[in-house]
Amino acid sequence: RVLHDCIVSLDERMRYIQQRYGTQPEHKRRIQFLWEKTQLLEKQMFQYLPFDPDDLLELPPASFGEEHFNIVFTGRFAMSCDYNDVGYFFDAVRLLLEKAPGLSPRLRIHLIGEYRPQEFVALKDLIDNGIIECHGFVKREQALAFQKAADLLLIITPPDRRSATSAKIFEYLYAEKPILALTYKTVLEDIVKE
């Protein structure tokens, strides 16, 4: 879905391929065959996602500014999974800031989504010090725009649950940003390693 340096629809990409490479009958047949496979693959990929591929073409603007290193987490930590403890990540952030206090003015962690009151209580010090910015629940398009504006995307899953993954990983991959995946022995780990 990339045409040179632009994100485009599959239809637009196909028109370009047909014009550029469909110069002979056997090439046209092969292109048509691959086009049908591509449409099927896209349909299979997006059937489990809560958005349509064309939603990705026009995202609202999101910018954090260049003075900060912006880590973005979209979604929930544990609302659907009580044993998905993410405290170790924020403990590591606290330790990092203790060892390198000069990073405090430059580091921002953006939480986009719904969080439980006890999660806010556990993060109160980081919120109060401006390290964490809570954006609350936003529309899908805005969440995708935040992901595109990030310097690093964060995803956390419970360890040792082989089937643990999230549709979020496909959004993150689309954003083309580095991903910090805190996961162990999961399908998500396999996807990120590839």
CSV table of C-alpha atoms in Angstrom, one decimal:
chain,number,residue,atom,x,y,z
A,1,ARG,CA,0.0,0.0,0.0
A,2,VAL,CA,3.0,2.2,-0.4
A,3,LEU,CA,3.6,4.0,-3.7
A,4,HIS,CA,7.1,5.5,-3.7
A,5,ASP,CA,6.9,7.6,-0.6
A,6,CYS,CA,3.1,7.8,-0.1
A,7,ILE,CA,0.5,5.6,1.6
A,8,VAL,CA,-2.2,4.8,-1.0
A,9,SER,CA,-5.2,2.5,-1.4
A,10,LEU,CA,-4.7,-0.9,-2.9
A,11,ASP,CA,-6.7,0.2,-5.9
A,12,GLU,CA,-4.4,3.1,-6.6
A,13,ARG,CA,-1.3,0.9,-6.1
A,14,MET,CA,-2.8,-1.7,-8.5
A,15,ARG,CA,-3.4,0.9,-11.2
A,16,TYR,CA,0.2,1.9,-11.0
A,17,ILE,CA,1.4,-1.7,-11.2
A,18,GLN,CA,-0.8,-2.4,-14.2
A,19,GLN,CA,0.4,0.7,-16.0
A,20,ARG,CA,4.1,0.1,-15.1
A,21,TYR,CA,4.5,-3.6,-15.4
A,22,GLY,CA,1.4,-4.9,-17.3
A,23,THR,CA,3.0,-4.5,-20.7
A,24,GLN,CA,2.6,-8.2,-21.9
A,25,PRO,CA,-0.3,-10.6,-21.7
A,26,GLU,CA,1.5,-13.0,-19.3
A,27,HIS,CA,2.5,-10.1,-17.1
A,28,LYS,CA,-1.1,-8.9,-17.0
A,29,ARG,CA,-2.3,-12.4,-16.0
A,30,ARG,CA,0.3,-12.7,-13.2
A,31,ILE,CA,-0.6,-9.2,-11.9
A,32,GLN,CA,-4.3,-10.1,-11.9
A,33,PHE,CA,-3.5,-13.4,-10.0
A,34,LEU,CA,-1.4,-11.5,-7.4
A,35,TRP,CA,-4.1,-8.8,-7.1
A,36,GLU,CA,-6.7,-11.3,-6.2
A,37,LYS,CA,-4.4,-12.9,-3.6
A,38,THR,CA,-3.6,-9.4,-2.2
A,39,GLN,CA,-7.3,-8.6,-1.8
A,40,LEU,CA,-8.0,-11.8,-0.1
A,41,LEU,CA,-5.0,-11.3,2.3
A,42,GLU,CA,-6.2,-7.8,3.1
A,43,LYS,CA,-9.7,-9.0,3.8
A,44,GLN,CA,-8.3,-11.7,6.1
A,45,MET,CA,-6.1,-9.3,8.0
A,46,PHE,CA,-8.7,-6.6,8.5
A,47,GLN,CA,-11.6,-8.9,9.5
A,48,TYR,CA,-10.3,-9.0,13.1
A,49,LEU,CA,-9.4,-5.3,13.3
A,50,PRO,CA,-11.8,-2.6,14.4
A,51,PHE,CA,-11.1,-0.3,11.5
A,52,ASP,CA,-11.1,-0.4,7.7
A,53,PRO,CA,-7.9,-0.2,5.6
A,54,ASP,CA,-9.0,3.1,4.0
A,55,ASP,CA,-9.3,4.6,7.5
A,56,LEU,CA,-5.5,4.7,7.5
A,57,LEU,CA,-5.3,7.1,4.5
A,58,GLU,CA,-6.5,10.2,6.3
A,59,LEU,CA,-5.4,10.5,9.9
A,60,PRO,CA,-5.9,13.6,11.9
A,61,PRO,CA,-2.7,15.4,12.8
A,62,ALA,CA,-0.8,14.6,16.0
A,63,SER,CA,2.4,16.0,17.1
A,64,PHE,CA,4.3,16.0,20.4
A,65,GLY,CA,7.1,18.3,19.5
A,66,GLU,CA,10.8,17.4,19.1
A,67,GLU,CA,11.9,18.5,22.5
A,68,HIS,CA,10.7,15.2,24.1
A,69,PHE,CA,11.3,11.5,23.4
A,70,ASN,CA,7.7,10.3,23.2
A,71,ILE,CA,6.7,6.8,24.1
A,72,VAL,CA,3.1,5.9,23.2
A,73,PHE,CA,0.9,3.2,24.6
A,74,THR,CA,-2.6,2.9,23.2
A,75,GLY,CA,-5.2,0.7,24.7
A,76,ARG,CA,-5.5,-0.8,28.2
A,77,PHE,CA,-3.1,-2.3,30.6
A,78,ALA,CA,-5.2,-4.7,32.6
A,79,MET,CA,-8.9,-3.9,32.3
A,80,SER,CA,-9.5,-7.1,30.4
A,81,CYS,CA,-6.8,-9.1,32.1
A,82,ASP,CA,-6.3,-8.6,35.8
A,83,TYR,CA,-3.0,-10.4,35.9
A,84,ASN,CA,-1.3,-8.2,33.3
A,85,ASP,CA,0.8,-6.3,35.7
A,86,VAL,CA,2.7,-3.6,34.0
A,87,GLY,CA,4.3,-2.1,37.2
A,88,TYR,CA,7.7,-3.5,36.4
A,89,PHE,CA,7.9,-1.2,33.3
A,90,PHE,CA,7.1,1.9,35.3
A,91,ASP,CA,9.5,0.8,38.1
A,92,ALA,CA,12.2,0.6,35.4
A,93,VAL,CA,11.3,4.1,34.3
A,94,ARG,CA,11.6,5.4,37.9
A,95,LEU,CA,15.0,3.7,38.3
A,96,LEU,CA,16.2,5.2,35.0
A,97,LEU,CA,15.1,8.7,36.0
A,98,GLU,CA,16.8,8.2,39.4
A,99,LYS,CA,20.1,7.2,37.8
A,100,ALA,CA,19.8,9.8,35.0
A,101,PRO,CA,17.7,12.7,36.3
A,102,GLY,CA,18.7,14.8,33.3
A,103,LEU,CA,16.3,12.6,31.2
A,104,SER,CA,13.2,13.8,33.1
A,105,PRO,CA,12.6,17.0,31.1
A,106,ARG,CA,13.0,15.0,27.8
A,107,LEU,CA,11.0,11.8,28.4
A,108,ARG,CA,7.2,11.7,27.9
A,109,ILE,CA,5.1,8.6,28.1
A,110,HIS,CA,1.7,9.1,26.5
A,111,LEU,CA,-1.2,6.8,27.7
A,112,ILE,CA,-4.0,6.8,25.2
A,113,GLY,CA,-7.0,4.8,26.4
A,114,GLU,CA,-9.1,3.8,29.5
A,115,TYR,CA,-7.3,3.0,32.7
A,116,ARG,CA,-8.5,1.8,36.1
A,117,PRO,CA,-8.4,4.2,39.1
A,118,GLN,CA,-5.8,2.0,40.8
A,119,GLU,CA,-3.6,2.2,37.8
A,120,PHE,CA,-3.6,6.0,38.0
A,121,VAL,CA,-2.8,5.8,41.7
A,122,ALA,CA,0.2,3.5,41.0
A,123,LEU,CA,1.4,6.1,38.4
A,124,LYS,CA,0.6,9.2,40.3
A,125,ASP,CA,4.3,10.3,40.9
A,126,LEU,CA,5.1,9.9,37.2
A,127,ILE,CA,1.9,11.8,36.2
A,128,ASP,CA,2.6,14.6,38.8
A,129,ASN,CA,6.1,15.0,37.5
A,130,GLY,CA,5.0,15.3,33.9
A,131,ILE,CA,6.6,12.1,32.7
A,132,ILE,CA,3.3,10.5,32.0
A,133,GLU,CA,0.6,12.3,30.0
A,134,CYS,CA,-2.9,10.7,30.1
A,135,HIS,CA,-4.9,11.5,27.0
A,136,GLY,CA,-7.9,9.3,27.9
A,137,PHE,CA,-10.1,7.5,25.4
A,138,VAL,CA,-9.8,8.9,21.9
A,139,LYS,CA,-11.3,7.9,18.6
A,140,ARG,CA,-9.5,5.2,16.6
A,141,GLU,CA,-8.2,7.7,14.0
A,142,GLN,CA,-6.7,9.9,16.7
A,143,ALA,CA,-5.1,6.9,18.4
A,144,LEU,CA,-3.5,5.9,15.1
A,145,ALA,CA,-2.3,9.5,14.6
A,146,PHE,CA,-0.7,9.3,18.1
A,147,GLN,CA,1.1,6.1,17.1
A,148,LYS,CA,2.4,7.7,13.9
A,149,ALA,CA,3.8,10.7,16.0
A,150,ALA,CA,5.5,8.5,18.5
A,151,ASP,CA,9.3,8.0,18.8
A,152,LEU,CA,8.7,4.6,20.4
A,153,LEU,CA,5.5,2.4,20.7
A,154,LEU,CA,5.0,0.3,23.8
A,155,ILE,CA,3.1,-3.0,24.0
A,156,ILE,CA,2.9,-5.2,27.1
A,157,THR,CA,1.4,-8.7,27.3
A,158,PRO,CA,1.3,-11.3,30.1
A,159,PRO,CA,4.4,-13.5,29.9
A,160,ASP,CA,4.3,-17.2,29.1
A,161,ARG,CA,0.8,-17.1,27.5
A,162,ARG,CA,1.6,-18.4,24.1
A,163,SER,CA,-1.6,-17.1,22.5
A,164,ALA,CA,-1.2,-13.6,24.0
A,165,THR,CA,-1.2,-11.0,21.3
A,166,SER,CA,-3.2,-7.9,20.4
A,167,ALA,CA,-4.6,-6.4,17.2
A,168,LYS,CA,-2.7,-3.3,18.4
A,169,ILE,CA,0.5,-4.8,17.0
A,170,PHE,CA,-0.8,-4.5,13.5
A,171,GLU,CA,-1.5,-0.8,14.1
A,172,TYR,CA,1.9,-0.4,15.5
A,173,LEU,CA,3.6,-2.1,12.5
A,174,TYR,CA,1.6,0.3,10.3
A,175,ALA,CA,3.0,3.3,12.2
A,176,GLU,CA,6.5,2.2,11.2
A,177,LYS,CA,8.0,3.2,14.5
A,178,PRO,CA,10.3,1.2,16.8
A,179,ILE,CA,8.3,-1.1,19.1
A,180,LEU,CA,9.2,-2.0,22.7
A,181,ALA,CA,7.4,-5.3,23.2
A,182,LEU,CA,7.4,-6.5,26.7
A,183,THR,CA,6.4,-10.1,26.2
A,184,TYR,CA,7.8,-13.5,26.6
A,185,LYS,CA,7.1,-16.8,24.8
A,186,THR,CA,4.1,-15.4,23.0
A,187,VAL,CA,2.8,-15.1,19.4
A,188,LEU,CA,3.4,-11.3,19.8
A,189,GLU,CA,7.1,-12.0,20.4
A,190,ASP,CA,7.2,-14.1,17.2
A,191,ILE,CA,5.6,-11.3,15.2
A,192,VAL,CA,7.9,-8.6,16.5
A,193,LYS,CA,11.0,-10.7,15.9
A,194,GLU,CA,10.0,-11.2,12.3
